[in-house]
Amino acid sequence: MGADKTEQWYTNKEIYEMVRDLREELKDTRDALKAYNGIRDDLNWCIGKLKTGTAKREGMAVVLFGLRDWAGWAVAIILVLFKIFG
């Protein structure tokens, strides 16, 4: 009905070659993961630098727009104070 349980599917040489090939593939996989991790670290560093630069530019833009919007009011108040006390 079924194959004999003592029948060997692979020879010892075939098993040895399969294990050797798997070791080589595992080494290649580890090397690829190390390379990926290095690239990922570089990418994270670049993203951090971009976010920092973007945040600085946005902060400066907010300050400049605030100065532009409120400068007229500040000048008007100073002129009023000079008229009253000057």
mmCIF file with all atom_site columns, C-alpha atoms in Angstrom:
data_model
loop_
_atom_site.group_PDB
_atom_site.id
_atom_site.type_symbol
_atom_site.label_atom_id
_atom_site.label_alt_id
_atom_site.label_comp_id
_atom_site.label_asym_id
_atom_site.label_entity_id
_atom_site.label_seq_id
_atom_site.pdbx_PDB_ins_code
_atom_site.Cartn_x
_atom_site.Cartn_y
_atom_site.Cartn_z
_atom_site.occupancy
_atom_site.B_iso_or_equiv
_atom_site.pdbx_formal_charge
_atom_site.auth_seq_id
_atom_site.auth_comp_id
_atom_site.auth_asym_id
_atom_site.auth_atom_id
_atom_site.pdbx_PDB_model_num
ATOM 1  C CA . MET A 1 1  ? 0.000  0.000   0.000  1.00 0.00 ? 1  MET A CA 1
ATOM 2  C CA . GLY A 1 2  ? 2.657  2.589   0.908  1.00 0.00 ? 2  GLY A CA 1
ATOM 3  C CA . ALA A 1 3  ? 6.362  2.933   0.508  1.00 0.00 ? 3  ALA A CA 1
ATOM 4  C CA . ASP A 1 4  ? 8.545  0.994   2.863  1.00 0.00 ? 4  ASP A CA 1
ATOM 5  C CA . LYS A 1 5  ? 9.364  3.117   5.930  1.00 0.00 ? 5  LYS A CA 1
ATOM 6  C CA . THR A 1 6  ? 12.996 2.101   5.791  1.00 0.00 ? 6  THR A CA 1
ATOM 7  C CA . GLU A 1 7  ? 13.353 3.332   2.237  1.00 0.00 ? 7  GLU A CA 1
ATOM 8  C CA . GLN A 1 8  ? 15.621 6.380   2.135  1.00 0.00 ? 8  GLN A CA 1
ATOM 9  C CA . TRP A 1 9  ? 14.338 9.343   0.122  1.00 0.00 ? 9  TRP A CA 1
ATOM 10 C CA . TYR A 1 10 ? 17.719 11.042  -0.265 1.00 0.00 ? 10 TYR A CA 1
ATOM 11 C CA . THR A 1 11 ? 21.239 9.750   -0.015 1.00 0.00 ? 11 THR A CA 1
ATOM 12 C CA . ASN A 1 12 ? 23.547 11.112  2.646  1.00 0.00 ? 12 ASN A CA 1
ATOM 13 C CA . LYS A 1 13 ? 25.513 12.930  -0.066 1.00 0.00 ? 13 LYS A CA 1
ATOM 14 C CA . GLU A 1 14 ? 22.348 14.636  -1.352 1.00 0.00 ? 14 GLU A CA 1
ATOM 15 C CA . ILE A 1 15 ? 21.381 15.688  2.160  1.00 0.00 ? 15 ILE A CA 1
ATOM 16 C CA . TYR A 1 16 ? 24.890 17.034  2.770  1.00 0.00 ? 16 TYR A CA 1
ATOM 17 C CA . GLU A 1 17 ? 24.747 19.056  -0.462 1.00 0.00 ? 17 GLU A CA 1
ATOM 18 C CA . MET A 1 18 ? 21.296 20.438  0.412  1.00 0.00 ? 18 MET A CA 1
ATOM 19 C CA . VAL A 1 19 ? 22.500 21.518  3.862  1.00 0.00 ? 19 VAL A CA 1
ATOM 20 C CA . ARG A 1 20 ? 25.615 23.104  2.334  1.00 0.00 ? 20 ARG A CA 1
ATOM 21 C CA . ASP A 1 21 ? 23.478 24.991  -0.185 1.00 0.00 ? 21 ASP A CA 1
ATOM 22 C CA . LEU A 1 22 ? 21.139 26.142  2.586  1.00 0.00 ? 22 LEU A CA 1
ATOM 23 C CA . ARG A 1 23 ? 24.112 27.419  4.595  1.00 0.00 ? 23 ARG A CA 1
ATOM 24 C CA . GLU A 1 24 ? 25.306 29.421  1.599  1.00 0.00 ? 24 GLU A CA 1
ATOM 25 C CA . GLU A 1 25 ? 21.830 30.853  1.054  1.00 0.00 ? 25 GLU A CA 1
ATOM 26 C CA . LEU A 1 26 ? 21.550 31.709  4.746  1.00 0.00 ? 26 LEU A CA 1
ATOM 27 C CA . LYS A 1 27 ? 24.906 33.516  4.591  1.00 0.00 ? 27 LYS A CA 1
ATOM 28 C CA . ASP A 1 28 ? 23.721 35.461  1.542  1.00 0.00 ? 28 ASP A CA 1
ATOM 29 C CA . THR A 1 29 ? 20.507 36.340  3.380  1.00 0.00 ? 29 THR A CA 1
ATOM 30 C CA . ARG A 1 30 ? 22.432 37.558  6.431  1.00 0.00 ? 30 ARG A CA 1
ATOM 31 C CA . ASP A 1 31 ? 24.691 39.676  4.214  1.00 0.00 ? 31 ASP A CA 1
ATOM 32 C CA . ALA A 1 32 ? 21.649 41.167  2.470  1.00 0.00 ? 32 ALA A CA 1
ATOM 33 C CA . LEU A 1 33 ? 20.046 41.982  5.838  1.00 0.00 ? 33 LEU A CA 1
ATOM 34 C CA . LYS A 1 34 ? 23.222 43.689  7.049  1.00 0.00 ? 34 LYS A CA 1
ATOM 35 C CA . ALA A 1 35 ? 23.309 45.770  3.876  1.00 0.00 ? 35 ALA A CA 1
ATOM 36 C CA . TYR A 1 36 ? 19.607 46.629  4.274  1.00 0.00 ? 36 TYR A CA 1
ATOM 37 C CA . ASN A 1 37 ? 20.100 47.673  7.885  1.00 0.00 ? 37 ASN A CA 1
ATOM 38 C CA . GLY A 1 38 ? 22.978 49.946  6.873  1.00 0.00 ? 38 GLY A CA 1
ATOM 39 C CA . ILE A 1 39 ? 20.888 51.539  4.141  1.00 0.00 ? 39 ILE A CA 1
ATOM 40 C CA . ARG A 1 40 ? 17.953 51.901  6.537  1.00 0.00 ? 40 ARG A CA 1
ATOM 41 C CA . ASP A 1 41 ? 20.169 53.682  9.089  1.00 0.00 ? 41 ASP A CA 1
ATOM 42 C CA . ASP A 1 42 ? 21.336 56.090  6.380  1.00 0.00 ? 42 ASP A CA 1
ATOM 43 C CA . LEU A 1 43 ? 17.748 56.669  5.266  1.00 0.00 ? 43 LEU A CA 1
ATOM 44 C CA . ASN A 1 44 ? 16.596 57.379  8.832  1.00 0.00 ? 44 ASN A CA 1
ATOM 45 C CA . TRP A 1 45 ? 19.467 59.868  9.233  1.00 0.00 ? 45 TRP A CA 1
ATOM 46 C CA . CYS A 1 46 ? 18.468 61.625  5.992  1.00 0.00 ? 46 CYS A CA 1
ATOM 47 C CA . ILE A 1 47 ? 14.804 61.751  7.021  1.00 0.00 ? 47 ILE A CA 1
ATOM 48 C CA . GLY A 1 48 ? 15.795 63.298  10.360 1.00 0.00 ? 48 GLY A CA 1
ATOM 49 C CA . LYS A 1 49 ? 17.897 65.939  8.637  1.00 0.00 ? 49 LYS A CA 1
ATOM 50 C CA . LEU A 1 50 ? 15.083 66.765  6.218  1.00 0.00 ? 50 LEU A CA 1
ATOM 51 C CA . LYS A 1 51 ? 12.547 67.066  9.033  1.00 0.00 ? 51 LYS A CA 1
ATOM 52 C CA . THR A 1 52 ? 14.879 69.338  10.997 1.00 0.00 ? 52 THR A CA 1
ATOM 53 C CA . GLY A 1 53 ? 15.488 71.564  7.981  1.00 0.00 ? 53 GLY A CA 1
ATOM 54 C CA . THR A 1 54 ? 11.805 71.681  7.118  1.00 0.00 ? 54 THR A CA 1
ATOM 55 C CA . ALA A 1 55 ? 10.865 72.537  10.710 1.00 0.00 ? 55 ALA A CA 1
ATOM 56 C CA . LYS A 1 56 ? 13.416 75.364  10.777 1.00 0.00 ? 56 LYS A CA 1
ATOM 57 C CA . ARG A 1 57 ? 12.108 76.816  7.505  1.00 0.00 ? 57 ARG A CA 1
ATOM 58 C CA . GLU A 1 58 ? 8.504  76.571  8.693  1.00 0.00 ? 58 GLU A CA 1
ATOM 59 C CA . GLY A 1 59 ? 9.406  78.258  11.983 1.00 0.00 ? 59 GLY A CA 1
ATOM 60 C CA . MET A 1 60 ? 11.161 81.103  10.238 1.00 0.00 ? 60 MET A CA 1
ATOM 61 C CA . ALA A 1 61 ? 8.215  81.549  7.874  1.00 0.00 ? 61 ALA A CA 1
ATOM 62 C CA . VAL A 1 62 ? 5.795  81.769  10.822 1.00 0.00 ? 62 VAL A CA 1
ATOM 63 C CA . VAL A 1 63 ? 7.961  84.367  12.535 1.00 0.00 ? 63 VAL A CA 1
ATOM 64 C CA . LEU A 1 64 ? 8.337  86.441  9.370  1.00 0.00 ? 64 LEU A CA 1
ATOM 65 C CA . PHE A 1 65 ? 4.611  86.334  8.633  1.00 0.00 ? 65 PHE A CA 1
ATOM 66 C CA . GLY A 1 66 ? 3.912  87.290  12.247 1.00 0.00 ? 66 GLY A CA 1
ATOM 67 C CA . LEU A 1 67 ? 6.283  90.248  12.021 1.00 0.00 ? 67 LEU A CA 1
ATOM 68 C CA . ARG A 1 68 ? 4.740  91.339  8.745  1.00 0.00 ? 68 ARG A CA 1
ATOM 69 C CA . ASP A 1 69 ? 1.205  91.076  10.100 1.00 0.00 ? 69 ASP A CA 1
ATOM 70 C CA . TRP A 1 70 ? 1.895  92.846  13.404 1.00 0.00 ? 70 TRP A CA 1
ATOM 71 C CA . ALA A 1 71 ? 4.507  95.410  12.291 1.00 0.00 ? 71 ALA A CA 1
ATOM 72 C CA . GLY A 1 72 ? 1.835  97.826  11.089 1.00 0.00 ? 72 GLY A CA 1
ATOM 73 C CA . TRP A 1 73 ? 0.066  97.692  14.428 1.00 0.00 ? 73 TRP A CA 1
ATOM 74 C CA . ALA A 1 74 ? 3.327  98.219  16.304 1.00 0.00 ? 74 ALA A CA 1
ATOM 75 C CA . VAL A 1 75 ? 4.233  101.265 14.184 1.00 0.00 ? 75 VAL A CA 1
ATOM 76 C CA . ALA A 1 76 ? 0.732  102.692 14.604 1.00 0.00 ? 76 ALA A CA 1
ATOM 77 C CA . ILE A 1 77 ? 0.848  102.299 18.389 1.00 0.00 ? 77 ILE A CA 1
ATOM 78 C CA . ILE A 1 78 ? 4.293  103.913 18.585 1.00 0.00 ? 78 ILE A CA 1
ATOM 79 C CA . LEU A 1 79 ? 3.114  106.855 16.458 1.00 0.00 ? 79 LEU A CA 1
ATOM 80 C CA . VAL A 1 80 ? 0.016  107.295 18.624 1.00 0.00 ? 80 VAL A CA 1
ATOM 81 C CA . LEU A 1 81 ? 2.146  107.271 21.758 1.00 0.00 ? 81 LEU A CA 1
ATOM 82 C CA . PHE A 1 82 ? 4.484  109.894 20.242 1.00 0.00 ? 82 PHE A CA 1
ATOM 83 C CA . LYS A 1 83 ? 1.496  112.072 19.314 1.00 0.00 ? 83 LYS A CA 1
ATOM 84 C CA . ILE A 1 84 ? 0.047  111.795 22.796 1.00 0.00 ? 84 ILE A CA 1
ATOM 85 C CA . PHE A 1 85 ? 3.253  112.229 24.804 1.00 0.00 ? 85 PHE A CA 1
ATOM 86 C CA . GLY A 1 86 ? 5.473  113.977 22.309 1.00 0.00 ? 86 GLY A CA 1
#
